[in-house]
């Protein structure tokens, strides 16, 4: 059974640029959630996708957007990058939207200069 | 969602039991207690969860007080690989987005 994978591992961007992060869910999981983790903080919920539809959103501006594909893989897009967007971005998949046991990927470390 | 309070850090000797406390005095009757941990440079890992009764699995035991206002995660024989940040989360299981609200957790250091 393949776990949650994320790409790329590390990424460096400059302020104002756009970035796309990718996530492959664990086999059989139809729900994916994205989290942002700033240094020294716990992960903060960005949004969740269930069967290709956004199923909930945290306190993040619209320049954070996402997609979930028919194979349940997912993308996180961030436009107009700001310095404070530098963080570890975590993807987590679960069996369903009502299931709280989430399986996390290793994350993508984004640095905005 | 109910707020949780955890000590910022704890030490434990290798081979001894690690007991990590969590206060959740405003927990509602339908909210579960979840524990996750995050080893340095990795994504969080699910450990255990419970509603009212004590729970045990291959990783840990979860003791929930009778009034459900606090709980303790027990790692029976801590190893160096258990050094991590441990998060206590209370969450209702429901349809709709089941996002997890992480606090700052407890940094457990297992000492040789």
mmCIF file of C-alpha atoms in Angstrom:
data_model
loop_
_atom_site.group_PDB
_atom_site.id
_atom_site.type_symbol
_atom_site.label_atom_id
_atom_site.label_comp_id
_atom_site.label_asym_id
_atom_site.label_seq_id
_atom_site.Cartn_x
_atom_site.Cartn_y
_atom_site.Cartn_z
ATOM 1 C CA UNK A 1 0.000 0.000 0.000
ATOM 2 C CA UNK A 2 1.480 3.328 -1.091
ATOM 3 C CA UNK A 3 1.312 6.151 1.423
ATOM 4 C CA UNK A 4 0.723 9.835 0.787
ATOM 5 C CA UNK A 5 3.364 11.392 -1.415
ATOM 6 C CA UNK A 6 4.071 15.044 -2.131
ATOM 7 C CA UNK A 7 6.156 16.875 -4.691
ATOM 8 C CA UNK A 8 8.408 18.693 -4.817
ATOM 9 C CA UNK A 9 10.236 18.201 -1.528
ATOM 10 C CA UNK A 10 11.656 21.704 -1.459
ATOM 11 C CA UNK A 11 10.917 24.803 -3.470
ATOM 12 C CA UNK A 12 12.270 28.345 -3.569
ATOM 13 C CA UNK A 13 10.200 31.142 -5.094
ATOM 14 C CA UNK A 14 10.309 34.918 -5.077
ATOM 15 C CA UNK A 15 7.630 37.276 -3.845
ATOM 16 C CA UNK A 16 4.784 37.734 -6.331
ATOM 17 C CA UNK A 17 5.308 34.419 -8.100
ATOM 18 C CA UNK A 18 2.833 31.550 -8.276
ATOM 19 C CA UNK A 19 3.429 27.987 -7.069
ATOM 20 C CA UNK A 20 1.737 24.602 -7.492
ATOM 21 C CA UNK A 21 2.250 21.811 -4.996
ATOM 22 C CA UNK A 22 1.141 18.251 -5.664
ATOM 23 C CA UNK A 23 -0.146 15.404 -3.541
ATOM 24 C CA UNK A 24 -1.006 11.777 -4.236
ATOM 25 C CA UNK A 25 -3.471 10.305 -1.764
ATOM 26 C CA UNK A 26 -3.176 6.940 -0.128
ATOM 27 C CA UNK A 27 -4.878 4.220 -2.140
ATOM 28 C CA UNK A 28 -8.652 4.114 -1.564
ATOM 29 C CA UNK A 29 -8.845 7.545 0.069
ATOM 30 C CA UNK A 30 -11.296 10.024 -1.480
ATOM 31 C CA UNK A 31 -10.643 12.985 0.800
ATOM 32 C CA UNK A 32 -7.597 15.215 0.891
ATOM 33 C CA UNK A 33 -6.786 18.098 3.213
ATOM 34 C CA UNK A 34 -4.044 20.693 2.970
ATOM 35 C CA UNK A 35 -2.294 22.310 5.918
ATOM 36 C CA UNK A 36 0.287 25.065 6.295
ATOM 37 C CA UNK A 37 2.871 24.728 9.052
ATOM 38 C CA UNK A 38 4.980 27.749 9.890
ATOM 39 C CA UNK A 39 8.213 27.211 11.769
ATOM 40 C CA UNK A 40 7.583 26.322 15.412
ATOM 41 C CA UNK A 41 3.808 26.155 14.978
ATOM 42 C CA UNK A 42 1.287 23.375 14.575
ATOM 43 C CA UNK A 43 -0.249 22.749 11.153
ATOM 44 C CA UNK A 44 -3.063 25.128 10.156
ATOM 45 C CA UNK A 45 -5.948 23.897 8.024
ATOM 46 C CA UNK A 46 -6.188 25.444 4.548
ATOM 47 C CA UNK A 47 -8.979 23.447 2.870
ATOM 48 C CA UNK A 48 -10.320 19.991 2.231
ATOM 49 C CA UNK A 49 -11.501 18.305 -0.961
ATOM 50 C CA UNK A 50 -13.954 15.426 -1.106
ATOM 51 C CA UNK A 51 -14.671 13.752 -4.420
ATOM 52 C CA UNK A 52 -13.293 16.706 -6.396
ATOM 53 C CA UNK A 53 -15.317 19.354 -4.541
ATOM 54 C CA UNK A 54 -14.069 21.783 -1.891
ATOM 55 C CA UNK A 55 -15.571 20.571 1.369
ATOM 56 C CA UNK A 56 -14.411 23.186 3.833
ATOM 57 C CA UNK A 57 -11.917 26.002 4.138
ATOM 58 C CA UNK A 58 -9.830 27.534 6.867
ATOM 59 C CA UNK A 59 -8.907 31.192 7.316
ATOM 60 C CA UNK A 60 -6.799 31.561 4.182
ATOM 61 C CA UNK A 61 -7.261 34.148 1.400
ATOM 62 C CA UNK A 62 -8.587 33.247 -2.079
ATOM 63 C CA UNK A 63 -5.084 33.269 -3.555
ATOM 64 C CA UNK A 64 -4.810 29.818 -1.954
ATOM 65 C CA UNK A 65 -6.756 27.485 -4.230
ATOM 66 C CA UNK A 66 -6.872 23.806 -4.922
ATOM 67 C CA UNK A 67 -7.986 21.005 -7.151
ATOM 68 C CA UNK A 68 -8.734 17.347 -6.676
ATOM 69 C CA UNK A 69 -8.643 15.041 -9.664
ATOM 70 C CA UNK A 70 -10.737 11.931 -10.473
ATOM 71 C CA UNK A 71 -7.911 9.711 -9.177
ATOM 72 C CA UNK A 72 -8.113 11.742 -5.912
ATOM 73 C CA UNK A 73 -4.688 13.284 -6.314
ATOM 74 C CA UNK A 74 -4.628 16.965 -5.499
ATOM 75 C CA UNK A 75 -2.928 20.295 -6.115
ATOM 76 C CA UNK A 76 -2.477 23.355 -3.953
ATOM 77 C CA UNK A 77 -1.960 26.593 -5.855
ATOM 78 C CA UNK A 78 -0.774 29.812 -4.278
ATOM 79 C CA UNK A 79 -0.790 33.044 -6.283
ATOM 80 C CA UNK A 80 1.005 36.296 -5.563
ATOM 81 C CA UNK A 81 3.387 34.719 -3.078
ATOM 82 C CA UNK A 82 4.233 36.666 0.060
ATOM 83 C CA UNK A 83 7.183 36.243 2.394
ATOM 84 C CA UNK A 84 4.847 34.884 5.109
ATOM 85 C CA UNK A 85 3.846 32.026 2.802
ATOM 86 C CA UNK A 86 7.196 30.412 3.588
ATOM 87 C CA UNK A 87 6.232 27.228 5.407
ATOM 88 C CA UNK A 88 5.912 23.454 5.262
ATOM 89 C CA UNK A 89 2.810 22.502 3.276
ATOM 90 C CA UNK A 90 1.281 19.217 4.300
ATOM 91 C CA UNK A 91 -1.221 17.098 2.472
ATOM 92 C CA UNK A 92 -3.312 14.510 4.301
ATOM 93 C CA UNK A 93 -5.705 11.929 2.941
ATOM 94 C CA UNK A 94 -8.505 10.033 4.649
ATOM 95 C CA UNK A 95 -11.011 7.331 3.803
ATOM 96 C CA UNK A 96 -13.899 9.779 3.766
ATOM 97 C CA UNK A 97 -14.773 13.328 4.711
ATOM 98 C CA UNK A 98 -16.211 12.211 8.046
ATOM 99 C CA UNK A 99 -13.145 10.215 9.005
ATOM 100 C CA UNK A 100 -10.679 11.951 11.267
ATOM 101 C CA UNK A 101 -7.773 9.531 10.978
ATOM 102 C CA UNK A 102 -5.750 11.410 8.430
ATOM 103 C CA UNK A 103 -2.578 10.135 6.805
ATOM 104 C CA UNK A 104 -0.039 12.855 6.182
ATOM 105 C CA UNK A 105 2.589 13.150 3.518
ATOM 106 C CA UNK A 106 6.123 14.352 4.273
ATOM 107 C CA UNK A 107 5.327 17.881 3.134
ATOM 108 C CA UNK A 108 6.769 20.430 0.728
ATOM 109 C CA UNK A 109 9.071 23.065 2.192
ATOM 110 C CA UNK A 110 8.351 26.367 0.418
ATOM 111 C CA UNK A 111 10.708 29.307 0.831
ATOM 112 C CA UNK A 112 9.650 32.704 -0.508
ATOM 113 C CA UNK A 113 12.452 35.235 -0.960
ATOM 114 C CA UNK B 1 -14.174 22.718 18.589
ATOM 115 C CA UNK B 2 -12.977 22.488 22.163
ATOM 116 C CA UNK B 3 -9.631 24.049 22.953
ATOM 117 C CA UNK B 4 -6.847 21.907 24.400
ATOM 118 C CA UNK B 5 -4.020 22.775 26.754
ATOM 119 C CA UNK B 6 -0.756 20.843 26.801
ATOM 120 C CA UNK B 7 2.586 21.444 28.511
ATOM 121 C CA UNK B 8 5.093 22.812 25.991
ATOM 122 C CA UNK B 9 7.770 20.250 26.730
ATOM 123 C CA UNK B 10 8.543 17.066 28.675
ATOM 124 C CA UNK B 11 11.478 14.729 29.114
ATOM 125 C CA UNK B 12 11.342 10.981 29.602
ATOM 126 C CA UNK B 13 14.045 8.402 30.224
ATOM 127 C CA UNK B 14 14.433 5.733 27.585
ATOM 128 C CA UNK B 15 12.539 2.568 28.530
ATOM 129 C CA UNK B 16 10.256 4.342 30.972
ATOM 130 C CA UNK B 17 6.616 5.204 30.417
ATOM 131 C CA UNK B 18 5.920 8.629 28.958
ATOM 132 C CA UNK B 19 2.698 10.187 30.232
ATOM 133 C CA UNK B 20 1.538 13.187 28.218
ATOM 134 C CA UNK B 21 -1.366 15.172 29.712
ATOM 135 C CA UNK B 22 -3.988 17.185 27.894
ATOM 136 C CA UNK B 23 -6.728 19.395 29.303
ATOM 137 C CA UNK B 24 -9.927 19.874 27.330
ATOM 138 C CA UNK B 25 -12.334 21.240 29.916
ATOM 139 C CA UNK B 26 -14.817 22.575 27.334
ATOM 140 C CA UNK B 27 -15.159 19.321 25.420
ATOM 141 C CA UNK B 28 -18.660 18.496 24.191
ATOM 142 C CA UNK B 29 -20.371 15.156 24.552
ATOM 143 C CA UNK B 30 -19.897 14.225 20.905
ATOM 144 C CA UNK B 31 -16.268 15.289 20.572
ATOM 145 C CA UNK B 32 -13.516 12.727 20.292
ATOM 146 C CA UNK B 33 -9.987 13.084 21.651
ATOM 147 C CA UNK B 34 -7.299 12.474 19.037
ATOM 148 C CA UNK B 35 -3.544 12.248 19.428
ATOM 149 C CA UNK B 36 -1.071 12.817 16.641
ATOM 150 C CA UNK B 37 2.680 13.154 16.762
ATOM 151 C CA UNK B 38 5.174 14.811 14.475
ATOM 152 C CA UNK B 39 8.725 13.609 14.313
ATOM 153 C CA UNK B 40 11.165 16.225 13.104
ATOM 154 C CA UNK B 41 10.911 16.945 9.369
ATOM 155 C CA UNK B 42 8.013 14.519 8.860
ATOM 156 C CA UNK B 43 4.251 14.889 8.524
ATOM 157 C CA UNK B 44 2.065 14.268 11.580
ATOM 158 C CA UNK B 45 1.249 10.647 12.378
ATOM 159 C CA UNK B 46 -2.013 9.417 13.860
ATOM 160 C CA UNK B 47 -1.565 7.643 17.203
ATOM 161 C CA UNK B 48 -4.920 6.936 18.811
ATOM 162 C CA UNK B 49 -8.358 8.377 19.518
ATOM 163 C CA UNK B 50 -11.221 7.840 21.936
ATOM 164 C CA UNK B 51 -14.585 9.162 23.037
ATOM 165 C CA UNK B 52 -15.266 7.992 26.605
ATOM 166 C CA UNK B 53 -13.553 4.707 27.247
ATOM 167 C CA UNK B 54 -9.847 4.121 27.601
ATOM 168 C CA UNK B 55 -8.225 2.899 24.414
ATOM 169 C CA UNK B 56 -5.083 0.931 23.663
ATOM 170 C CA UNK B 57 -3.338 0.046 20.443
ATOM 171 C CA UNK B 58 0.117 -1.092 19.413
ATOM 172 C CA UNK B 59 1.532 2.399 19.817
ATOM 173 C CA UNK B 60 -0.023 3.815 22.963
ATOM 174 C CA UNK B 61 -2.805 3.937 25.512
ATOM 175 C CA UNK B 62 -5.285 6.762 25.939
ATOM 176 C CA UNK B 63 -6.787 7.385 29.364
ATOM 177 C CA UNK B 64 -9.788 9.737 29.440
ATOM 178 C CA UNK B 65 -11.096 10.950 32.801
ATOM 179 C CA UNK B 66 -14.669 10.161 33.701
ATOM 180 C CA UNK B 67 -15.763 13.794 33.266
ATOM 181 C CA UNK B 68 -13.842 13.847 29.942
ATOM 182 C CA UNK B 69 -12.194 17.152 30.812
ATOM 183 C CA UNK B 70 -8.703 15.757 30.520
ATOM 184 C CA UNK B 71 -6.808 12.837 29.060
ATOM 185 C CA UNK B 72 -3.375 11.248 29.154
ATOM 186 C CA UNK B 73 -1.471 9.610 26.350
ATOM 187 C CA UNK B 74 0.797 6.850 27.602
ATOM 188 C CA UNK B 75 3.759 5.484 25.677
ATOM 189 C CA UNK B 76 4.524 2.405 27.808
ATOM 190 C CA UNK B 77 8.227 2.009 26.991
ATOM 191 C CA UNK B 78 9.584 5.164 25.395
ATOM 192 C CA UNK B 79 12.380 4.830 22.868
ATOM 193 C CA UNK B 80 14.599 7.469 21.302
ATOM 194 C CA UNK B 81 12.434 7.260 18.179
ATOM 195 C CA UNK B 82 9.468 8.537 20.215
ATOM 196 C CA UNK B 83 11.103 11.968 20.468
ATOM 197 C CA UNK B 84 8.561 14.181 18.720
ATOM 198 C CA UNK B 85 5.922 16.874 19.157
ATOM 199 C CA UNK B 86 2.673 15.337 20.406
ATOM 200 C CA UNK B 87 -0.620 17.020 19.590
ATOM 201 C CA UNK B 88 -3.878 16.512 21.469
ATOM 202 C CA UNK B 89 -6.928 17.419 19.357
ATOM 203 C CA UNK B 90 -10.619 17.278 20.164
ATOM 204 C CA UNK B 91 -12.951 17.027 17.244
ATOM 205 C CA UNK B 92 -16.452 15.967 16.482
ATOM 206 C CA UNK B 93 -16.796 13.353 13.788
ATOM 207 C CA UNK B 94 -19.308 14.658 11.310
ATOM 208 C CA UNK B 95 -20.056 15.035 7.653
ATOM 209 C CA UNK B 96 -18.437 17.995 6.050
ATOM 210 C CA UNK B 97 -14.864 19.061 6.458
ATOM 211 C CA UNK B 98 -13.173 17.218 9.269
ATOM 212 C CA UNK B 99 -10.148 19.389 9.533
ATOM 213 C CA UNK B 100 -7.864 18.935 12.505
ATOM 214 C CA UNK B 101 -7.073 21.924 14.718
ATOM 215 C CA UNK B 102 -3.505 21.554 15.892
ATOM 216 C CA UNK B 103 -2.191 23.617 18.781
ATOM 217 C CA UNK B 104 1.497 23.880 19.575
ATOM 218 C CA UNK B 105 1.628 20.457 21.236
ATOM 219 C CA UNK B 106 4.077 18.952 23.719
ATOM 220 C CA UNK B 107 7.661 18.431 22.670
ATOM 221 C CA UNK B 108 8.683 15.081 24.176
ATOM 222 C CA UNK B 109 12.376 14.367 24.421
ATOM 223 C CA UNK B 110 13.390 10.801 25.247
ATOM 224 C CA UNK B 111 16.733 10.782 26.997
ATOM 225 C CA UNK B 112 19.160 7.835 26.724
#
